[in-house]
Short mmCIF file of C-alpha atoms in Angstrom, two decimals:
data_model
loop_
_atom_site.label_atom_id
_atom_site.label_comp_id
_atom_site.label_asym_id
_atom_site.label_seq_id
_atom_site.Cartn_x
_atom_site.Cartn_y
_atom_site.Cartn_z
CA UNK A 1 -1.74 -58.71 52.90
CA UNK A 2 -1.89 -55.28 51.81
CA UNK A 3 1.17 -54.53 53.89
CA UNK A 4 3.16 -57.04 52.12
CA UNK A 5 1.67 -55.85 48.53
CA UNK A 6 3.27 -52.43 49.32
CA UNK A 7 6.93 -53.72 49.99
CA UNK A 8 6.70 -55.93 46.89
CA UNK A 9 8.99 -55.68 43.78
CA UNK A 10 5.44 -54.90 41.08
CA UNK A 11 4.51 -52.33 43.67
CA UNK A 12 7.89 -50.44 44.13
CA UNK A 13 8.58 -50.56 40.03
CA UNK A 14 4.93 -49.24 39.61
CA UNK A 15 5.18 -46.66 42.26
CA UNK A 16 8.66 -45.45 40.48
CA UNK A 17 6.81 -45.82 36.90
CA UNK A 18 4.39 -43.51 38.04
CA UNK A 19 6.34 -41.03 39.70
CA UNK A 20 8.89 -40.96 36.72
CA UNK A 21 5.67 -40.27 34.19
CA UNK A 22 3.96 -37.77 36.26
CA UNK A 23 7.76 -36.08 36.63
CA UNK A 24 8.07 -36.75 32.79
CA UNK A 25 4.74 -34.59 32.05
CA UNK A 26 5.09 -31.84 34.79
CA UNK A 27 8.65 -31.52 33.18
CA UNK A 28 7.30 -31.32 29.55
CA UNK A 29 4.73 -28.89 30.74
CA UNK A 30 7.42 -26.87 32.55
CA UNK A 31 9.31 -26.81 29.30
CA UNK A 32 6.06 -25.65 26.90
CA UNK A 33 5.59 -22.74 29.17
CA UNK A 34 9.34 -21.64 29.42
CA UNK A 35 9.59 -22.12 25.93
CA UNK A 36 6.53 -20.43 24.81
CA UNK A 37 7.63 -17.60 27.18
CA UNK A 38 10.63 -17.35 25.33
CA UNK A 39 9.78 -17.93 21.61
CA UNK A 40 7.39 -14.81 21.96
CA UNK A 41 9.56 -12.75 23.69
CA UNK A 42 12.76 -13.48 21.41
CA UNK A 43 11.00 -14.39 18.54
CA UNK A 44 11.92 -18.03 18.12
CA UNK A 45 9.35 -18.85 15.18
CA UNK A 46 9.97 -20.45 11.63
CA UNK A 47 7.86 -19.23 9.13
CA UNK A 48 5.70 -21.93 7.23
CA UNK A 49 3.67 -19.74 5.60
CA UNK A 50 4.15 -20.06 1.77
CA UNK A 51 3.26 -16.18 1.52
CA UNK A 52 5.95 -15.75 4.39
CA UNK A 53 3.57 -13.79 6.49
CA UNK A 54 5.96 -13.80 9.60
CA UNK A 55 8.94 -13.04 7.68
CA UNK A 56 9.89 -9.17 7.01
CA UNK A 57 11.11 -8.48 3.60
CA UNK A 58 14.69 -7.00 2.78
CA UNK A 59 13.30 -3.75 1.06
CA UNK A 60 11.52 -2.96 4.41
CA UNK A 61 14.36 -3.01 6.33
CA UNK A 62 16.18 -1.40 3.58
CA UNK A 63 13.37 1.74 3.98
CA UNK A 64 14.03 2.09 7.61
CA UNK A 65 17.59 2.40 8.02
CA UNK A 66 17.79 5.87 8.09
CA UNK A 67 15.19 5.98 10.60
CA UNK A 68 16.68 7.01 13.88
CA UNK A 69 14.01 8.77 15.57
CA UNK A 70 12.38 6.75 18.83
CA UNK A 71 9.14 5.10 17.25
CA UNK A 72 6.55 3.71 19.45
CA UNK A 73 4.07 1.29 18.33
CA UNK A 74 0.82 0.87 20.53
CA UNK A 75 -1.67 -2.19 20.36
CA UNK A 76 -5.06 -1.23 22.22
CA UNK A 77 -5.81 -4.67 23.62
CA UNK A 78 -3.61 -7.27 25.68
CA UNK A 79 -1.59 -9.48 23.95
CA UNK A 80 -3.39 -12.59 24.79
CA UNK A 81 -5.82 -11.04 22.42
CA UNK A 82 -3.78 -9.94 19.87
CA UNK A 83 -2.23 -13.46 19.53
CA UNK A 84 -5.81 -14.98 19.64
CA UNK A 85 -7.26 -12.84 16.50
CA UNK A 86 -5.76 -13.84 13.07
CA UNK A 87 -5.78 -10.58 11.57
CA UNK A 88 -4.50 -8.50 14.44
CA UNK A 89 -1.55 -11.48 15.37
CA UNK A 90 0.19 -11.21 12.16
CA UNK A 91 0.40 -6.95 12.56
CA UNK A 92 1.66 -7.73 15.96
CA UNK A 93 4.23 -10.19 15.03
CA UNK A 94 5.09 -7.59 12.60
CA UNK A 95 5.48 -5.03 14.82
CA UNK A 96 7.29 -7.25 17.09
CA UNK A 97 9.94 -8.01 14.56
CA UNK A 98 10.56 -4.54 13.65
CA UNK A 99 11.27 -3.60 17.49
CA UNK A 100 13.39 -7.10 18.05
CA UNK A 101 15.77 -5.59 15.23
CA UNK A 102 15.29 -2.10 15.37
CA UNK A 103 16.63 -0.67 19.03
CA UNK A 104 14.40 2.71 18.55
CA UNK A 105 11.38 1.07 17.84
CA UNK A 106 9.28 0.26 20.74
CA UNK A 107 5.74 -1.88 20.80
CA UNK A 108 3.40 -1.48 23.91
CA UNK A 109 0.10 -3.37 24.39
CA UNK A 110 -2.74 -1.43 26.05
CA UNK A 111 -6.23 -2.60 27.32
CA UNK A 112 -7.97 0.27 26.29
CA UNK A 113 -11.25 -1.06 28.08
CA UNK A 114 -9.55 -1.12 31.29
CA UNK A 115 -7.45 1.99 30.84
CA UNK A 116 -9.39 4.31 28.27
CA UNK A 117 -6.91 7.06 29.32
CA UNK A 118 -3.81 5.97 28.15
CA UNK A 119 -5.07 6.18 25.01
CA UNK A 120 -6.99 9.94 25.35
CA UNK A 121 -4.47 12.07 23.86
CA UNK A 122 -4.97 10.47 20.25
CA UNK A 123 -8.34 11.13 19.97
CA UNK A 124 -7.87 15.03 20.48
CA UNK A 125 -7.61 14.85 16.69
CA UNK A 126 -11.13 12.87 16.27
CA UNK A 127 -9.46 9.33 15.93
CA UNK A 128 -11.59 6.70 17.08
CA UNK A 129 -9.62 4.36 19.33
CA UNK A 130 -10.90 0.87 19.12
CA UNK A 131 -9.66 -2.16 20.28
CA UNK A 132 -8.33 -3.53 17.19
CA UNK A 133 -6.03 0.24 16.57
CA UNK A 134 -2.75 0.46 16.18
CA UNK A 135 -0.82 3.61 17.01
CA UNK A 136 1.98 4.85 15.52
CA UNK A 137 3.97 7.78 17.62
CA UNK A 138 7.09 9.61 17.15
CA UNK A 139 7.61 12.95 19.25
CA UNK A 140 4.60 15.36 18.55
CA UNK A 141 3.30 13.31 15.31
CA UNK A 142 1.18 9.96 15.49
CA UNK A 143 -1.37 7.93 13.30
CA UNK A 144 -4.28 5.77 14.22
CA UNK A 145 -4.73 3.05 12.45
CA UNK A 146 -7.51 0.63 12.32
CA UNK A 147 -6.07 -3.34 11.55
CA UNK A 148 -7.76 -3.42 7.99
CA UNK A 149 -5.68 -0.43 6.75
CA UNK A 150 -3.09 -3.41 7.23
CA UNK A 151 -4.52 -5.54 4.51
CA UNK A 152 -6.01 -5.17 1.08
CA UNK A 153 -9.32 -5.98 0.03
CA UNK A 154 -10.24 -6.76 -3.81
CA UNK A 155 -13.07 -3.94 -3.16
CA UNK A 156 -14.69 -0.87 -0.84
CA UNK A 157 -17.27 -3.38 -0.16
CA UNK A 158 -15.28 -6.63 0.94
CA UNK A 159 -14.84 -7.60 4.17
CA UNK A 160 -12.19 -10.66 3.41
CA UNK A 161 -8.77 -9.18 2.46
CA UNK A 162 -6.83 -10.93 -0.52
CA UNK A 163 -3.57 -9.25 0.60
CA UNK A 164 -1.30 -8.71 3.82
CA UNK A 165 0.27 -5.44 3.48
CA UNK A 166 1.48 -4.53 7.15
CA UNK A 167 5.13 -4.07 6.27
CA UNK A 168 3.91 -1.25 3.61
CA UNK A 169 1.43 0.40 5.95
CA UNK A 170 4.47 0.79 8.83
CA UNK A 171 6.90 1.83 6.76
CA UNK A 172 4.63 4.68 4.96
CA UNK A 173 3.33 5.54 8.40
CA UNK A 174 6.75 5.25 10.18
CA UNK A 175 8.55 7.64 7.82
CA UNK A 176 5.25 9.85 7.65
CA UNK A 177 5.45 10.77 11.90
CA UNK A 178 9.31 10.96 11.90
CA UNK A 179 9.93 13.28 9.03
CA UNK A 180 8.67 16.79 10.51
CA UNK A 181 8.63 18.01 6.89
CA UNK A 182 6.52 15.43 5.24
CA UNK A 183 4.49 17.15 2.01
CA UNK A 184 1.46 17.64 1.74
CA UNK A 185 -1.01 16.94 -1.12
CA UNK A 186 -3.89 19.31 -1.45
CA UNK A 187 -7.08 18.28 -3.35
CA UNK A 188 -9.35 20.41 -4.66
CA UNK A 189 -12.58 20.87 -3.26
CA UNK A 190 -15.26 23.16 -4.70
CA UNK A 191 -15.80 21.97 -8.47
CA UNK A 192 -18.10 19.36 -7.50
CA UNK A 193 -15.35 16.49 -7.44
CA UNK A 194 -16.17 13.38 -6.21
CA UNK A 195 -13.88 10.02 -6.02
CA UNK A 196 -15.45 6.67 -6.70
CA UNK A 197 -13.97 5.45 -3.47
CA UNK A 198 -11.12 6.54 -1.04
CA UNK A 199 -8.44 4.22 -2.43
CA UNK A 200 -6.46 6.73 -4.62
CA UNK A 201 -6.20 8.81 -1.13
CA UNK A 202 -5.11 5.46 0.72
CA UNK A 203 -2.06 5.21 -2.34
CA UNK A 204 -1.27 9.05 -1.66
CA UNK A 205 -0.82 8.63 1.77
CA UNK A 206 1.31 5.36 1.55
CA UNK A 207 3.64 7.80 -1.06
CA UNK A 208 4.13 9.80 1.86
CA UNK A 209 2.28 12.80 1.69
CA UNK A 210 -0.44 14.38 4.46
CA UNK A 211 -3.77 15.30 2.81
CA UNK A 212 -5.81 18.17 2.97
CA UNK A 213 -8.64 19.38 0.67
CA UNK A 214 -8.45 23.38 -0.38
CA UNK A 215 -10.79 25.79 -1.83
CA UNK A 216 -8.77 27.72 -4.27
CA UNK A 217 -11.47 30.74 -4.83
CA UNK A 218 -10.87 31.42 -0.80
CA UNK A 219 -7.49 29.94 0.07
CA UNK A 220 -3.94 29.97 -0.85
CA UNK A 221 -2.11 26.62 -1.33
CA UNK A 222 0.18 26.12 1.31
CA UNK A 223 3.96 26.28 0.92
CA UNK A 224 4.85 22.81 2.04
CA UNK A 225 1.98 21.67 -0.41
CA UNK A 226 4.20 19.28 -2.84
CA UNK A 227 1.20 17.99 -4.78
CA UNK A 228 -2.08 19.40 -6.19
CA UNK A 229 -4.97 16.67 -7.00
CA UNK A 230 -7.79 17.30 -9.51
CA UNK A 231 -10.27 14.85 -9.70
CA UNK A 232 -13.23 15.05 -11.96
CA UNK A 233 -14.23 18.48 -11.96
CA UNK A 234 -17.62 19.35 -12.70
CA UNK A 235 -17.53 23.11 -12.97
CA UNK A 236 -14.59 25.02 -14.79
CA UNK A 237 -11.96 27.17 -12.32
CA UNK A 238 -12.42 30.71 -11.41
CA UNK A 239 -10.72 33.85 -13.25
CA UNK A 240 -10.55 37.12 -13.33
CA UNK A 241 -13.72 38.13 -15.04
CA UNK A 242 -15.06 41.45 -14.06
CA UNK A 243 -17.22 39.20 -11.75
CA UNK A 244 -14.63 37.56 -9.75
CA UNK A 245 -11.22 39.14 -8.35
CA UNK A 246 -9.59 35.95 -7.47
CA UNK A 247 -8.16 33.96 -9.86
CA UNK A 248 -7.93 30.02 -9.12
CA UNK A 249 -6.02 29.40 -12.33
CA UNK A 250 -3.04 32.05 -11.16
CA UNK A 251 -2.79 30.21 -7.97
CA UNK A 252 -2.38 27.13 -9.55
CA UNK A 253 0.08 28.66 -12.22
CA UNK A 254 2.29 30.40 -8.94
CA UNK A 255 1.87 26.84 -7.00
CA UNK A 256 3.61 24.59 -10.20
CA UNK A 257 6.38 27.83 -10.91
CA UNK A 258 7.98 25.99 -7.74
CA UNK A 259 9.16 22.41 -7.46
CA UNK A 260 5.79 21.27 -7.27
CA UNK A 261 2.87 18.97 -9.58
CA UNK A 262 -0.62 18.60 -10.31
CA UNK A 263 -2.12 15.30 -11.09
CA UNK A 264 -5.32 15.61 -12.91
CA UNK A 265 -7.96 13.16 -13.77
CA UNK A 266 -10.75 13.48 -16.23
CA UNK A 267 -13.10 11.23 -18.38
CA UNK A 268 -15.41 11.90 -21.54
CA UNK A 269 -18.48 12.54 -19.27
CA UNK A 270 -16.50 15.35 -17.47
CA UNK A 271 -18.24 18.58 -17.86
CA UNK A 272 -16.13 20.75 -20.18
CA UNK A 273 -14.20 23.69 -18.15
CA UNK A 274 -12.75 26.20 -20.99
CA UNK A 275 -10.27 27.94 -18.27
CA UNK A 276 -9.25 24.82 -16.99
CA UNK A 277 -8.46 22.95 -20.24
CA UNK A 278 -7.06 26.11 -21.51
CA UNK A 279 -4.63 26.47 -19.15
CA UNK A 280 -3.88 22.58 -19.58
CA UNK A 281 -2.90 23.02 -22.83
CA UNK A 282 -0.03 25.65 -21.70
CA UNK A 283 1.14 22.11 -20.32
CA UNK A 284 0.87 20.72 -24.09
CA UNK A 285 -2.57 18.77 -22.77
CA UNK A 286 -5.46 18.73 -25.17
CA UNK A 287 -7.92 16.33 -23.97
CA UNK A 288 -10.17 14.46 -26.02
CA UNK A 289 -13.83 13.70 -24.99
CA UNK A 290 -14.07 10.34 -27.05
CA UNK A 291 -14.88 7.14 -26.11
CA UNK A 292 -11.59 4.61 -26.43
CA UNK A 293 -12.40 1.38 -27.33
CA UNK A 294 -10.06 -1.71 -27.78
CA UNK A 295 -12.30 -5.20 -28.18
CA UNK A 296 -8.95 -6.75 -29.01
CA UNK A 297 -6.99 -5.53 -25.57
CA UNK A 298 -9.35 -5.12 -23.21
CA UNK A 299 -10.36 -7.16 -19.71
CA UNK A 300 -14.25 -6.45 -20.43
CA UNK A 301 -16.12 -8.20 -23.16
CA UNK A 302 -17.57 -4.17 -24.31
CA UNK A 303 -14.25 -3.33 -24.87
CA UNK A 304 -14.08 -0.37 -22.51
CA UNK A 305 -11.65 -1.51 -20.26
CA UNK A 306 -8.80 -0.65 -22.79
CA UNK A 307 -5.41 -2.57 -21.66
CA UNK A 308 -2.56 0.51 -21.66
CA UNK A 309 0.08 0.03 -24.02
CA UNK A 310 3.74 0.77 -21.85
CA UNK A 311 5.82 3.42 -23.87
CA UNK A 312 9.54 2.31 -24.37
CA UNK A 313 11.42 4.76 -26.05
CA UNK A 314 13.64 6.99 -23.65
CA UNK A 315 10.98 9.82 -23.04
CA UNK A 316 10.25 10.81 -19.67
CA UNK A 317 7.01 8.68 -19.46
CA UNK A 318 8.73 5.52 -20.47
CA UNK A 319 11.33 6.28 -17.63
CA UNK A 320 8.42 6.53 -15.32
CA UNK A 321 7.78 2.72 -15.22
CA UNK A 322 11.31 1.63 -16.36
CA UNK A 323 12.21 -0.20 -13.35
CA UNK A 324 8.79 -1.58 -13.35
CA UNK A 325 8.96 -3.05 -16.96
CA UNK A 326 12.77 -4.20 -16.22
CA UNK A 327 12.44 -6.17 -12.63
CA UNK A 328 9.42 -8.42 -13.71
CA UNK A 329 9.31 -10.77 -16.60
CA UNK A 330 5.62 -9.70 -17.72
CA UNK A 331 5.01 -5.87 -16.71
CA UNK A 332 1.34 -5.99 -14.99
CA UNK A 333 -1.52 -4.96 -17.08
CA UNK A 334 -2.35 -1.59 -16.28
CA UNK A 335 -6.27 -0.65 -16.87
CA UNK A 336 -7.94 2.33 -18.44
CA UNK A 337 -11.50 2.25 -18.07
CA UNK A 338 -13.82 4.16 -19.99
CA UNK A 339 -11.25 6.46 -21.00
CA UNK A 340 -10.64 9.71 -23.44
CA UNK A 341 -7.29 10.38 -25.14
CA UNK A 342 -4.99 13.50 -24.82
CA UNK A 343 -3.26 15.20 -27.96
CA UNK A 344 -0.69 17.08 -27.68
CA UNK A 345 -1.36 21.22 -28.17
CA UNK A 346 -0.88 23.49 -30.98
CA UNK A 347 3.08 25.13 -30.23
CA UNK A 348 4.55 21.57 -29.09
CA UNK A 349 6.22 19.77 -31.86
CA UNK A 350 5.57 16.43 -32.61
CA UNK A 351 8.39 15.00 -30.48
CA UNK A 352 6.35 17.12 -27.31
CA UNK A 353 8.87 19.88 -26.87
CA UNK A 354 7.86 23.36 -26.28
CA UNK A 355 10.39 26.29 -25.55
CA UNK A 356 9.52 29.96 -25.09
CA UNK A 357 10.34 32.91 -22.96
CA UNK A 358 12.74 31.10 -21.11
CA UNK A 359 10.50 28.22 -20.21
CA UNK A 360 10.84 24.15 -21.65
CA UNK A 361 8.34 22.05 -21.63
CA UNK A 362 8.01 18.21 -22.68
CA UNK A 363 5.14 16.14 -22.81
CA UNK A 364 5.83 12.77 -23.28
CA UNK A 365 3.30 9.92 -23.33
CA UNK A 366 2.91 7.33 -20.05
CA UNK A 367 0.83 5.18 -21.58
CA UNK A 368 -0.88 4.79 -25.70
CA UNK A 369 -3.59 2.06 -26.47
CA UNK A 370 -2.66 -0.51 -29.22
CA UNK A 371 -3.17 0.18 -32.85
CA UNK A 372 -6.41 -1.66 -32.84
CA UNK A 373 -8.23 0.89 -30.69
CA UNK A 374 -11.28 3.12 -31.77
CA UNK A 375 -12.74 6.29 -30.77
CA UNK A 376 -16.33 7.14 -30.40
CA UNK A 377 -18.12 10.49 -29.94
CA UNK A 378 -22.12 10.38 -29.25
CA UNK A 379 -21.92 6.24 -30.00
CA UNK A 380 -20.49 6.51 -33.43
CA UNK A 381 -16.84 5.88 -34.19
CA UNK A 382 -14.99 9.07 -35.20
CA UNK A 383 -11.47 7.75 -35.53
CA UNK A 384 -9.09 4.75 -35.48
CA UNK A 385 -5.50 4.80 -33.80
CA UNK A 386 -2.90 3.31 -36.02
CA UNK A 387 0.69 1.75 -35.15
CA UNK A 388 2.49 5.31 -35.73
CA UNK A 389 -0.67 7.41 -34.16
CA UNK A 390 -2.00 5.54 -30.87
CA UNK A 391 -4.04 7.20 -28.50
CA UNK A 392 -2.68 8.58 -25.65
CA UNK A 393 -4.38 7.63 -22.45
CA UNK A 394 -1.55 9.05 -19.56
CA UNK A 395 0.65 11.98 -20.58
CA UNK A 396 3.34 13.69 -18.01
CA UNK A 397 4.33 17.16 -18.81
CA UNK A 398 7.91 18.62 -17.31
CA UNK A 399 8.79 22.25 -16.65
CA UNK A 400 12.08 23.36 -16.19
CA UNK A 401 13.04 26.84 -15.54
CA UNK A 402 16.42 28.78 -14.31
CA UNK A 403 15.66 31.81 -11.92
CA UNK A 404 18.17 33.69 -10.60
CA UNK A 405 20.87 30.77 -11.31
CA UNK A 406 18.26 28.39 -9.70
CA UNK A 407 17.20 25.36 -11.19
CA UNK A 408 13.36 24.85 -10.57
CA UNK A 409 10.96 21.59 -12.04
CA UNK A 410 7.67 20.93 -12.18
CA UNK A 411 5.43 18.06 -13.64
CA UNK A 412 1.86 17.63 -14.63
CA UNK A 413 0.19 14.28 -15.10
CA UNK A 414 -2.85 13.82 -16.96
CA UNK A 415 -5.06 10.85 -17.02
CA UNK A 416 -8.33 10.87 -19.24
CA UNK A 417 -10.05 8.09 -16.80
CA UNK A 418 -11.03 8.62 -13.63
CA UNK A 419 -11.85 4.94 -13.01
CA UNK A 420 -8.34 4.33 -13.84
CA UNK A 421 -8.23 4.68 -9.89
CA UNK A 422 -10.73 2.88 -8.54
CA UNK A 423 -10.41 0.27 -5.82
CA UNK A 424 -10.84 -3.05 -7.90
CA UNK A 425 -7.22 -1.99 -9.93
CA UNK A 426 -5.33 0.26 -7.18
CA UNK A 427 -5.76 -2.52 -4.81
CA UNK A 428 -5.67 -5.63 -7.53
CA UNK A 429 -2.82 -8.34 -7.42
CA UNK A 430 -3.51 -8.83 -11.00
CA UNK A 431 -2.92 -5.20 -12.47
CA UNK A 432 -0.59 -2.41 -11.70
CA UNK A 433 -2.30 0.89 -11.85
CA UNK A 434 -1.10 0.86 -8.11
CA UNK A 435 2.46 0.23 -8.75
CA UNK A 436 2.40 2.78 -11.52
CA UNK A 437 0.54 5.56 -9.75
CA UNK A 438 3.66 4.99 -6.99
CA UNK A 439 5.96 5.28 -9.88
CA UNK A 440 4.52 8.55 -10.52
CA UNK A 441 5.02 9.67 -7.06
CA UNK A 442 8.47 9.29 -6.93
CA UNK A 443 9.02 10.66 -10.45
CA UNK A 444 7.30 13.85 -9.70
CA UNK A 445 7.27 14.02 -5.73
CA UNK A 446 10.83 12.83 -5.16
CA UNK A 447 9.74 11.45 -2.07
CA UNK A 448 10.26 7.98 -1.06
CA UNK A 449 7.46 5.35 -1.94
CA UNK A 450 7.61 1.96 -0.26
CA UNK A 451 6.67 0.83 -3.71
CA UNK A 452 9.44 -2.20 -3.72
CA UNK A 453 7.55 -3.56 -0.30
CA UNK A 454 5.51 -6.59 -1.65
CA UNK A 455 2.33 -7.10 -0.49
CA UNK A 456 1.70 -10.64 0.49
CA UNK A 457 -1.62 -12.46 -1.36
CA UNK A 458 -3.01 -14.94 0.78
CA UNK A 459 -2.95 -18.44 -0.51
CA UNK A 460 -5.93 -20.91 0.30
CA UNK A 461 -5.97 -20.91 4.07
CA UNK A 462 -6.64 -23.58 6.79
CA UNK A 463 -4.27 -23.72 9.64
CA UNK A 464 -2.30 -20.85 10.86
CA UNK A 465 -2.15 -19.44 7.37
CA UNK A 466 -0.80 -22.50 5.83
CA UNK A 467 -1.80 -23.29 2.37
CA UNK A 468 -3.94 -26.29 2.65
CA UNK A 469 -2.10 -28.79 1.30
CA UNK A 470 1.33 -27.83 3.47
CA UNK A 471 -1.22 -27.44 6.58
CA UNK A 472 -2.19 -31.25 5.66
CA UNK A 473 1.02 -32.39 5.45
CA UNK A 474 2.36 -30.72 8.86
CA UNK A 475 -0.74 -32.47 10.58
CA UNK A 476 0.10 -35.73 9.70
CA UNK A 477 4.14 -35.60 10.46
CA UNK A 478 3.08 -34.00 13.69
CA UNK A 479 0.79 -36.96 14.54
CA UNK A 480 2.19 -40.02 12.94
CA UNK A 481 6.12 -39.18 14.28
CA UNK A 482 5.50 -38.48 17.62
CA UNK A 483 2.93 -41.48 17.79
CA UNK A 484 5.81 -43.84 16.48
CA UNK A 485 8.71 -42.78 18.72
CA UNK A 486 6.41 -43.48 21.49
CA UNK A 487 5.42 -46.90 20.28
CA UNK A 488 8.69 -47.66 19.38
CA UNK A 489 10.05 -46.43 23.07
CA UNK A 490 7.48 -48.71 24.27
CA UNK A 491 8.21 -51.74 22.52
CA UNK A 492 12.17 -51.96 23.60
CA UNK A 493 10.81 -50.85 27.23
CA UNK A 494 8.76 -54.14 27.39
CA UNK A 495 11.02 -56.34 25.35
CA UNK A 496 14.03 -55.21 27.24
CA UNK A 497 12.11 -56.23 30.69
CA UNK A 498 10.64 -59.46 29.48
CA UNK A 499 13.95 -60.69 29.06
CA UNK A 500 15.88 -58.82 31.67
#
């Protein structure tokens, strides 16, 4: 009985069917394994995310086209770990795309748990290497970045990013390690200066500067410093006064005699600094510690988060953000929180021009208030803005000199709001504070700033970064279509066998 069944037509056809089914399944598994390996190696992906998280913008390629130096990007975990962690996977994918298109960029992975010595040299400068660290190296220069540096957060305490800024971070870091003469930004640190958070420093670093603090009373400003930042000083700057034989003001003045720049952030609560403010007047800047309120043009109900008005004349201030205004259908709102305002110093014309002893300086407005703004001192209104005389919310002064037939140019930017540079504004996709800072760095620093490279705000995420509606659509298609195909093939086979 059993022997005759094994030789029966039913058994032979059944065995063939089982064998073919097993072979087909094995082939599918093999093809899947091979294709997965090849897709990872040759980046065979289709970016279906609404934010194009897995597609590098043309602005990034344009920014890196002149980079010829060898660059190494090291991830501190195995590829499987990188692919399994969403935050790391997106960053890793960006690095692999850079490697795919640029032969001078190499991506490596190191399991630092098993091989800690492989990254030992990168800890020589106090850097802390974690499994989620990313190291960018070229020659003797390197930067150690946490994965969080590739994302933008709504504020300093948030743990959920609202945008992916990995392309910007890779570009600024690669340019930083491949440019041996990367400029320095020095931040004064002995006058009680204090920032609300580190967002401004991150913006400066993204502009291509190396940051270091400086004690002007004890140190000279380095020759390769191109930007001096004075942020909310609580005490005045030293001058030679019979007690001190060191003048910090003279050091600043010598610094600005070169092709250098200074940025100053103060607000109505910043204590008076007679020596420093007298020097600012030489640059046309008179700081008014009157609190500007504009209930009709504010993003807060109290009227003290003032929306700045873009200047549109032909001056330097307007040229700073001209590209920002012209490349967008609506220029982003730029916010000045608890801001004072600026007047032009005596000796400057109504057009902001000063000329004396071969020195030509011009101060111009970057942002002003609307005509509905009011100024308050000690809780009382002291003045009102008009169409012809709005309050100046940010200025830039340009000095041009010709010495021994050589042309020199320097800048002083003054912002009467220290809260202009808080993270909720600098890292916001709603407001233009960060875009304006990048525009200023281009104007005064003559250094490349990757402002054209967009941040990519996240949509409502569900599967692999897909928007929820898209994810539901793709899920339905991937479930229904294969089922219908298999059902159709099975129906055809049954019908043909029945009538064979």
